[in-house]
Coordinates of N, CA and C in Angstrom, one line a residue:
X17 N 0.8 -1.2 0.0 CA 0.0 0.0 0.0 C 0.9 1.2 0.0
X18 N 0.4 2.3 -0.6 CA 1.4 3.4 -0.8 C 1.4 4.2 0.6
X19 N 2.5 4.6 0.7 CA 2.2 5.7 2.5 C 1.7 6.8 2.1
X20 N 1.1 6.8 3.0 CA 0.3 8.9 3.2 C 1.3 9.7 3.3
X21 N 0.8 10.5 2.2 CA 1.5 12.0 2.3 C 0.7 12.8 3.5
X22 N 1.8 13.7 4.5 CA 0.7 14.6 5.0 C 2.0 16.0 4.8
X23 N 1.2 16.9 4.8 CA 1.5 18.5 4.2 C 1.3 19.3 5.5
X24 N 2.7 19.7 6.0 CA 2.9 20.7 6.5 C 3.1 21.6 7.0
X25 N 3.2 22.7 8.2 CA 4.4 24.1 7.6 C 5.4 24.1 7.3
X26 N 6.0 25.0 6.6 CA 7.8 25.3 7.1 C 8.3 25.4 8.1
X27 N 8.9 24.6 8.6 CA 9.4 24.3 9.7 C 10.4 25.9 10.1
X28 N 10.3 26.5 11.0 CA 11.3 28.1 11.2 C 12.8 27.6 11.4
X29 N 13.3 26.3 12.2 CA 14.8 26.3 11.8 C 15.1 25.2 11.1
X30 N 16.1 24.9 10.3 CA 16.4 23.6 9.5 C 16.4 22.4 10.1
X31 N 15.5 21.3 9.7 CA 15.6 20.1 10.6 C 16.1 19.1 9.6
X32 N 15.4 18.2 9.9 CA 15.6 16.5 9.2 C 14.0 16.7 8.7
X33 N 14.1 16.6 7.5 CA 12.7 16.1 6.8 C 12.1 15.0 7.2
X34 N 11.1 14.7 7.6 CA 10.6 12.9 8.1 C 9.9 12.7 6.9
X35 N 10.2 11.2 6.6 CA 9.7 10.5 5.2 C 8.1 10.8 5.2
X36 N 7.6 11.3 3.7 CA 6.4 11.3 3.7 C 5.7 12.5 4.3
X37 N 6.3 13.2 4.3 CA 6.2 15.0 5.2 C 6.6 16.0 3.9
X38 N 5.4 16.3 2.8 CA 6.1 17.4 2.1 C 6.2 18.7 2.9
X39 N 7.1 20.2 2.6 CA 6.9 21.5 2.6 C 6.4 22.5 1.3
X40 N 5.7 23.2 2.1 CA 4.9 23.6 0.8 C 5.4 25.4 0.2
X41 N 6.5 25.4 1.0 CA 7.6 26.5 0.8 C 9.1 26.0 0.8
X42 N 9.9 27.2 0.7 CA 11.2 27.0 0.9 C 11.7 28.6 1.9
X43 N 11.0 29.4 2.2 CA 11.6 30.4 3.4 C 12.3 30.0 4.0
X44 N 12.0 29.1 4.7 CA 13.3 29.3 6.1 C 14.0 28.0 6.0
X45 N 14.2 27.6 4.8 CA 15.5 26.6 4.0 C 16.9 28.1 4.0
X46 N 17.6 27.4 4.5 CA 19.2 28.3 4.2 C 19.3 28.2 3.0
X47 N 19.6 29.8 2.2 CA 19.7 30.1 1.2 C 18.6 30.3 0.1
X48 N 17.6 30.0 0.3 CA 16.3 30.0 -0.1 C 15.6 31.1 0.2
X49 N 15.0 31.5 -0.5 CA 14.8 32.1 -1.9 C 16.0 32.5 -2.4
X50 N 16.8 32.2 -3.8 CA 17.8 32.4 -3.9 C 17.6 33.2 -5.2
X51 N 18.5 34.3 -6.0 CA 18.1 34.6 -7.3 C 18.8 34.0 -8.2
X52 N 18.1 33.4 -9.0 CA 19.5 33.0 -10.0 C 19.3 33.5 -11.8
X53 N 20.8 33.7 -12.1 CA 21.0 34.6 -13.4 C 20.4 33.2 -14.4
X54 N 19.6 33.7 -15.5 CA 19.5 32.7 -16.2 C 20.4 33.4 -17.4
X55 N 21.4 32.6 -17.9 CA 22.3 33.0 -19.1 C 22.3 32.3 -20.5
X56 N 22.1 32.8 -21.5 CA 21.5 32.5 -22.4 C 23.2 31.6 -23.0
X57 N 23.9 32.7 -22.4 CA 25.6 32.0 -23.6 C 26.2 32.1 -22.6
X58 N 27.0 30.7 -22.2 CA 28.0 31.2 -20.8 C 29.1 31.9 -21.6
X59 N 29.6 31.9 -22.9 CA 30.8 32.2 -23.7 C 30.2 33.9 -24.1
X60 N 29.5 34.4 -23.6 CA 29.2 36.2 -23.8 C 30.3 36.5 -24.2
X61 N 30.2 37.7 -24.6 CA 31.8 38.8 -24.7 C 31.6 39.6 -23.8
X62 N 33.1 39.8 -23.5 CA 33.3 40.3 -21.9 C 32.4 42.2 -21.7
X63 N 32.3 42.1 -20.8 CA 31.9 43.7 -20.6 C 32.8 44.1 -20.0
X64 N 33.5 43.7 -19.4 CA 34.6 44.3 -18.4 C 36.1 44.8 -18.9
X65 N 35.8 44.7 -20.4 CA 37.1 45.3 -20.8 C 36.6 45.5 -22.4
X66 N 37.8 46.4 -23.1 CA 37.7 47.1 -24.0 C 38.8 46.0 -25.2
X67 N 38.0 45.3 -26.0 CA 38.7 44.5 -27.0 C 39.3 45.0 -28.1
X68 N 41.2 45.0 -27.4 CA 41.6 45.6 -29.2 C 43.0 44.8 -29.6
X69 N 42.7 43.6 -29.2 CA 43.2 42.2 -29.8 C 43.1 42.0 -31.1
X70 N 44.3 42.2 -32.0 CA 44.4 42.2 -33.2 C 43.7 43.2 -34.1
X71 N 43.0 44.4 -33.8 CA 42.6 45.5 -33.8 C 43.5 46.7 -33.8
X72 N 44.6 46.4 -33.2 CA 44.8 47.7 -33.6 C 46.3 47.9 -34.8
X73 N 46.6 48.8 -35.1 CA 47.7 48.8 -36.1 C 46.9 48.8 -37.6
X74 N 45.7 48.4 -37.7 CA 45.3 47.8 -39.0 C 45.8 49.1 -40.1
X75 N 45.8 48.0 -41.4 CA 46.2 48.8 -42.3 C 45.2 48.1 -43.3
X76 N 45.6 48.8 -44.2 CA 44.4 48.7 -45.7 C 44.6 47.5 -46.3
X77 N 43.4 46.3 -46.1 CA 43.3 45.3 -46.9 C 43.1 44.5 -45.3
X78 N 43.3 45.2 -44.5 CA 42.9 43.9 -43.2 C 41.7 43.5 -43.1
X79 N 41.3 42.7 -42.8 CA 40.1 42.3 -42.3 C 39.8 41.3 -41.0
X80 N 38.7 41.4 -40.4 CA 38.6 40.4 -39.0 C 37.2 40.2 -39.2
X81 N 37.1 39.3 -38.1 CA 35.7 39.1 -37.6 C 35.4 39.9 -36.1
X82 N 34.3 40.2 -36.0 CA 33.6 40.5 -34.4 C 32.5 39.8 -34.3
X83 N 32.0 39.3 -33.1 CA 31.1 38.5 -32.9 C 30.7 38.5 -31.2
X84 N 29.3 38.5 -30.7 CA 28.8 38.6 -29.3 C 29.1 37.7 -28.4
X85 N 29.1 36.2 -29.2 CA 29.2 34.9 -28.5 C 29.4 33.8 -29.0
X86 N 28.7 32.7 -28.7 CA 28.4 31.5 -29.5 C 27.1 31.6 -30.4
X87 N 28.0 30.9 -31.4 CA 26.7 30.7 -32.9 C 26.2 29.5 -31.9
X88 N 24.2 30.1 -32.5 CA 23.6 29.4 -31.9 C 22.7 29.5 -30.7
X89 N 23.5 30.6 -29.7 CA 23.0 30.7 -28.7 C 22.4 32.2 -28.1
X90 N 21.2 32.8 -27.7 CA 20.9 34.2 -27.9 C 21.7 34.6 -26.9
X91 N 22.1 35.9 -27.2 CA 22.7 36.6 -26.2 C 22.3 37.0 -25.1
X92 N 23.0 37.5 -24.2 CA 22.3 37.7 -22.6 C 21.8 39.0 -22.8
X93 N 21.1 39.6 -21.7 CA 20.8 40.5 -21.2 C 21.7 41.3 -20.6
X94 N 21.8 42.9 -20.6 CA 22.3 43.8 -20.0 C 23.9 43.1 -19.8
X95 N 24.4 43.5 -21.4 CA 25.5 43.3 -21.9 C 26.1 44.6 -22.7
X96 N 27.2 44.9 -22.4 CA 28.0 45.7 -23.0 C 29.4 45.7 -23.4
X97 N 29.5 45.0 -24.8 CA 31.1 44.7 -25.1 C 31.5 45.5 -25.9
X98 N 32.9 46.3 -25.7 CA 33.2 46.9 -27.0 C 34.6 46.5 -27.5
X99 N 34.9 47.0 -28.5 CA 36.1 46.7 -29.9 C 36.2 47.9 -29.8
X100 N 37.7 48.0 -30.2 CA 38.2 49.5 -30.4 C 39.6 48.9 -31.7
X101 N 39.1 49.5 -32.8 CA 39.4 49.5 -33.8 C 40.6 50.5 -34.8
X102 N 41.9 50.0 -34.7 CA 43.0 51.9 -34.5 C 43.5 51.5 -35.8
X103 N 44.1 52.6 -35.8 CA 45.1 52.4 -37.3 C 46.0 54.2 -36.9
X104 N 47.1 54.1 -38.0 CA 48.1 55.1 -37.4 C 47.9 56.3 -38.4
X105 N 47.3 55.4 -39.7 CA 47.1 56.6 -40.7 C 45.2 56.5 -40.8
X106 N 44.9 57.2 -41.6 CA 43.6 57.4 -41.8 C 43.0 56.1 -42.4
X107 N 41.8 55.6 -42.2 CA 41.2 54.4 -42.8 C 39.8 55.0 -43.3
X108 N 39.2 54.0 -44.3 CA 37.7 53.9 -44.4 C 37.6 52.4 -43.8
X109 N 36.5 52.2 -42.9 CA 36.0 51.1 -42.5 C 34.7 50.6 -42.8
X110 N 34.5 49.4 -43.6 CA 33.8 49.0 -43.9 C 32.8 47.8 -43.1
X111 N 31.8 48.0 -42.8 CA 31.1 46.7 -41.9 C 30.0 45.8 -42.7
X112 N 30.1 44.8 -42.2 CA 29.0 43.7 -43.5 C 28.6 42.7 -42.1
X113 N 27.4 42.8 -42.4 CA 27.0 41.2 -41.7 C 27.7 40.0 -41.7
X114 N 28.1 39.3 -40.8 CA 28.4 37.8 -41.2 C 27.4 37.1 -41.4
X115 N 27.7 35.6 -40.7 CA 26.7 34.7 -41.2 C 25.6 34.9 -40.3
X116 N 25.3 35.5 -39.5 CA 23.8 35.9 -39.0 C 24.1 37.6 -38.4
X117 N 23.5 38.1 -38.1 CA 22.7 39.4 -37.7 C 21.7 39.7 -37.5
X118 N 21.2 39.6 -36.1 CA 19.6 39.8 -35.7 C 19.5 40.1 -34.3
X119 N 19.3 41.3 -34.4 CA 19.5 41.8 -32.3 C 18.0 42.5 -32.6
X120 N 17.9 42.9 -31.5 CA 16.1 43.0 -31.0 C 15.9 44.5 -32.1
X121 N 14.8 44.7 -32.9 CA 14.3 45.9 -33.5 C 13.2 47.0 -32.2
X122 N 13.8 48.0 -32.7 CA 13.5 48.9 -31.8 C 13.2 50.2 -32.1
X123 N 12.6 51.2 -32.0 CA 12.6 52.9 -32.3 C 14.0 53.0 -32.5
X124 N 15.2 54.1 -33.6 CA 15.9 54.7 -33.2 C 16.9 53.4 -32.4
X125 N 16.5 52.2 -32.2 CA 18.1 51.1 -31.9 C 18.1 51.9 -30.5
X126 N 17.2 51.8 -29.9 CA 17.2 52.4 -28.7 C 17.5 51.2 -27.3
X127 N 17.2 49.8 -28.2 CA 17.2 48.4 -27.1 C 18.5 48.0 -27.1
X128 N 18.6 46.9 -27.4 CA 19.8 46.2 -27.9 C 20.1 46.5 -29.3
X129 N 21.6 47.1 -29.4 CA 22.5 47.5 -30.8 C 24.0 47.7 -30.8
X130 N 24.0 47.9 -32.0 CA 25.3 47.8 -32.2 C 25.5 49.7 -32.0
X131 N 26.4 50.2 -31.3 CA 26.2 51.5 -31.4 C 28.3 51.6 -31.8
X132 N 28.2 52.6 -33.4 CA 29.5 53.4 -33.0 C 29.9 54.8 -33.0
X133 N 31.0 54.8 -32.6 CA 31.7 56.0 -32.2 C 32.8 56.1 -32.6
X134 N 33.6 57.3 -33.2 CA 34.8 57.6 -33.8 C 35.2 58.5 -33.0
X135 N 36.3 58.5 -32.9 CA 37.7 59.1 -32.2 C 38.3 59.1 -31.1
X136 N 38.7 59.8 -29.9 CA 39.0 60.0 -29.3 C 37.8 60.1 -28.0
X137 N 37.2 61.3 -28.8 CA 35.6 62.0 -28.2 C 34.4 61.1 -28.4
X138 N 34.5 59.7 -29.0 CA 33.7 58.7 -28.8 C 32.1 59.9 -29.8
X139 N 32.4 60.5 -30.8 CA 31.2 61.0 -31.4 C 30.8 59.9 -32.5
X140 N 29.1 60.1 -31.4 CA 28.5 58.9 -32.2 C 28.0 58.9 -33.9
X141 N 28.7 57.6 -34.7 CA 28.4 57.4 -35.9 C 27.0 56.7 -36.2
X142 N 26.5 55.9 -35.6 CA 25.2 55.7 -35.6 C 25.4 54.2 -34.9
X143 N 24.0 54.1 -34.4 CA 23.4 52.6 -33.7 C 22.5 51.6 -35.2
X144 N 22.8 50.8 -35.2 CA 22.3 49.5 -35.9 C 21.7 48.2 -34.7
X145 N 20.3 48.1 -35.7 CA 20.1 46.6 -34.6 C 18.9 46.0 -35.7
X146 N 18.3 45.0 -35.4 CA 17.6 44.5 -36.6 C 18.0 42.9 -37.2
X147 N 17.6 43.1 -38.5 CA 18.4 42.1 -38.8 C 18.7 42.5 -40.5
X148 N 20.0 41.6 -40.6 CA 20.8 42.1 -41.9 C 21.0 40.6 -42.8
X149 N 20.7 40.5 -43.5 CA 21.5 39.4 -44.3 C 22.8 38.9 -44.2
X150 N 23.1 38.1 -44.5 CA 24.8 37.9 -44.8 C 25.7 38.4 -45.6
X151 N 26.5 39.2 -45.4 CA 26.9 39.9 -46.6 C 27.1 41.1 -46.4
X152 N 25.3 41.5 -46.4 CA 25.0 42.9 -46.3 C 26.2 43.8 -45.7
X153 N 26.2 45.0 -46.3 CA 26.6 46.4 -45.3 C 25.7 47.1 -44.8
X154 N 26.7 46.9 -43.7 CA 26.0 47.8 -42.6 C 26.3 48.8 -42.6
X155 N 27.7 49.6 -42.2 CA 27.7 51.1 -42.6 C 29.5 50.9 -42.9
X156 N 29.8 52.2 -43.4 CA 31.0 52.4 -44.1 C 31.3 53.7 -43.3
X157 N 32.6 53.7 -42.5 CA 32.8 54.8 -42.0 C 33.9 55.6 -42.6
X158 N 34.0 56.8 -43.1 CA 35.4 57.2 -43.7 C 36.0 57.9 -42.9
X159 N 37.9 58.0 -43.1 CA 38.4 59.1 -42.9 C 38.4 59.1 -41.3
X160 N 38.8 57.9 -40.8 CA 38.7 57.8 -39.2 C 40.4 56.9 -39.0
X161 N 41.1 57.0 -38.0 CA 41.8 56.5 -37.3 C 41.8 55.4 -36.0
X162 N 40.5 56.2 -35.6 CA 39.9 54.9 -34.0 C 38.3 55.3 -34.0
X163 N 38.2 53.5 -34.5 CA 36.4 53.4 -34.0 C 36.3 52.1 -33.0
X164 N 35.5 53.2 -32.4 CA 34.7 52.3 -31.5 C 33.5 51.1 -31.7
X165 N 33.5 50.4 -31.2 CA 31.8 49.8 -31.5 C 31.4 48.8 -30.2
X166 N 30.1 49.3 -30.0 CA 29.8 48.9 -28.7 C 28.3 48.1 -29.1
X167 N 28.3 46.4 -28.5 CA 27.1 45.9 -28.1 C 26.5 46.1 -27.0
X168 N 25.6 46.6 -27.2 CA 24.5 46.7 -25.9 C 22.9 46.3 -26.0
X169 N 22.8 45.8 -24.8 CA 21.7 44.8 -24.6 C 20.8 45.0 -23.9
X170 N 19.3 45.4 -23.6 CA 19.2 45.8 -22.1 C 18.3 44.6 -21.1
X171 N 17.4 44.8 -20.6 CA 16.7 43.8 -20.2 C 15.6 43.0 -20.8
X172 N 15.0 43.2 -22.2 CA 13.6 43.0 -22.7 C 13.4 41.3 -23.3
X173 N 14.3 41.7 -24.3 CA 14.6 40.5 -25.3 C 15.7 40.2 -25.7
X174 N 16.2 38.5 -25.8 CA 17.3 38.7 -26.6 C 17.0 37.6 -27.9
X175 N 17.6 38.0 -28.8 CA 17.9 37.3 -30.3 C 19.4 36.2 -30.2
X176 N 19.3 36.2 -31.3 CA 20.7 35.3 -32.1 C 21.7 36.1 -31.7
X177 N 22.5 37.2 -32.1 CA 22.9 38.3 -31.7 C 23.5 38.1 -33.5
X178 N 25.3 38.5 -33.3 CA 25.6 38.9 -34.7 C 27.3 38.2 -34.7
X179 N 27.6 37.7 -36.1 CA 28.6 38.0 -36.3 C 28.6 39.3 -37.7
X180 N 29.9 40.3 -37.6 CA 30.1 40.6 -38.1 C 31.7 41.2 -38.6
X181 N 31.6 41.7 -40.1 CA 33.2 41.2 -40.6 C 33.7 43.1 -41.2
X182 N 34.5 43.1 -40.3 CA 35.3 44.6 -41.0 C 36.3 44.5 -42.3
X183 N 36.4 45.2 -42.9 CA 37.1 45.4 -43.9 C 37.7 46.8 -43.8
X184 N 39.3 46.8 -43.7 CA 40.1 48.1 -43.8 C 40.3 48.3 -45.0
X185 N 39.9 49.5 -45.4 CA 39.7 50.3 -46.9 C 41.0 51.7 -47.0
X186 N 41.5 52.0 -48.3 CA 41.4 53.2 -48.3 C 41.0 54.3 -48.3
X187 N 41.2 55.3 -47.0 CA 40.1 56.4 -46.6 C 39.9 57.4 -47.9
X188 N 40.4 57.1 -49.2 CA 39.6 58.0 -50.1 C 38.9 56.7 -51.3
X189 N 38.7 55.7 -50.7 CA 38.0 55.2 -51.1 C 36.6 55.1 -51.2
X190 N 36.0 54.8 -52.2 CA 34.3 55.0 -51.5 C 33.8 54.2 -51.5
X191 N 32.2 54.3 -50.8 CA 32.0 53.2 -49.9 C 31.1 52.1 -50.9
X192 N 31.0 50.8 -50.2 CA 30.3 50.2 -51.3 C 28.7 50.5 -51.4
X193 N 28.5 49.7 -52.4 CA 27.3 49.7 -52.9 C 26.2 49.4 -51.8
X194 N 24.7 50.1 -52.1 CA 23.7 49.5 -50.5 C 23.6 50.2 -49.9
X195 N 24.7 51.9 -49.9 CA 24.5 52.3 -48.7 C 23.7 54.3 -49.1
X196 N 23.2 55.0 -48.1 CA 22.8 56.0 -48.6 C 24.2 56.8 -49.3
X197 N 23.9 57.4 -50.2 CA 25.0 58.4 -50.6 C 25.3 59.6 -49.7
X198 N 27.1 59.0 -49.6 CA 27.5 60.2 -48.0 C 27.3 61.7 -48.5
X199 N 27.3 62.5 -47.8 CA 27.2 63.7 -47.8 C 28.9 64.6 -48.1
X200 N 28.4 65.3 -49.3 CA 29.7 66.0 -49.7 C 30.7 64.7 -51.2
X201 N 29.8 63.7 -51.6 CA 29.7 62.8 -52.3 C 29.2 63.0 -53.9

């Protein structure tokens, strides 16, 4: 015959459970209620430092990859990694989607985006978030020496996130095809 269950309180200090005795909380369990982070990618990119690993020095015809995390897995929440991107003479920089691109769509890339900045003074070149084909360009920066570019994420939703692929160009070069015609062009 099966044994009776009987139900009940939380006992106020930690004891020995007796067989067949559920609790119908966990309060006054040590450590309980606990919060725990749910992480979408344990392999995130770091927020706690500024990535310019093989970044900097670039000269014309380099190229790399940047990427949030692991293919496959959406990115976390209330994340902020950035790339800092140098060169000693002047560059055009070119950006294209890799093999995915898709962070949360928003007013103005106001959620989760890719946001950059040129120079020193970090003046912002524009935020991107959405989703891009493979390939695609995203934006073409000219006539810059150090860019910035920052993922940020906040609390709402997360996506796939992005790989994506720079291309060091000649700064009197112009930009490719796809994109609005720059100003003074």
């Amino acid at each position: 015959a099966p044994a009776s269950v009987v139900a009940t309180e939380v006992p106020e200090e930690a004891e020995v459970v007796p067989v067949g005795v559920l609790y119908h909380g966990f309060r006054s369990f040590p450590g309980y209620p606990r919060v725990v982070d749910l992480v979408n990618d344990p392999n995130q990119c770091s927020s706690s430092v500024v990535n310019d690993t093989g970044t900097k020095d670039l000269k014309v015809g380099m190229e790399g990859v940047l990427f949030d995390g692991t293919d496959g897995l959406d990115y976390n929440p209330g994340v902020e990694c950035t790339w800092q991107l140098t060169t000693f003479s002047f560059m055009r920089l070119n950006l294209y989607a890799g093999n995915f691109f898709d962070l949360e769509t928003s007013p103005g890339c106001s959620g989760d985006r890719i946001e950059i900045t040129l120079g020193a003074d970090l003046e912002l070149w524009g935020r991107f978030c959405g989703k891009y084909a493979p390939g695609q360009v995203i934006t073409s920066v000219p006539k810059v020496q150090v860019v910035t570019i920052k993922f940020i994420t906040d609390e709402n939703y997360e996506r796939p996130g992005f790989t994506m692929r720079y291309v060091v160009a000649d700064s009197r070069s112009v930009q490719p095809p796809g994109l609005p015609k720059e100003k003074g062009a």
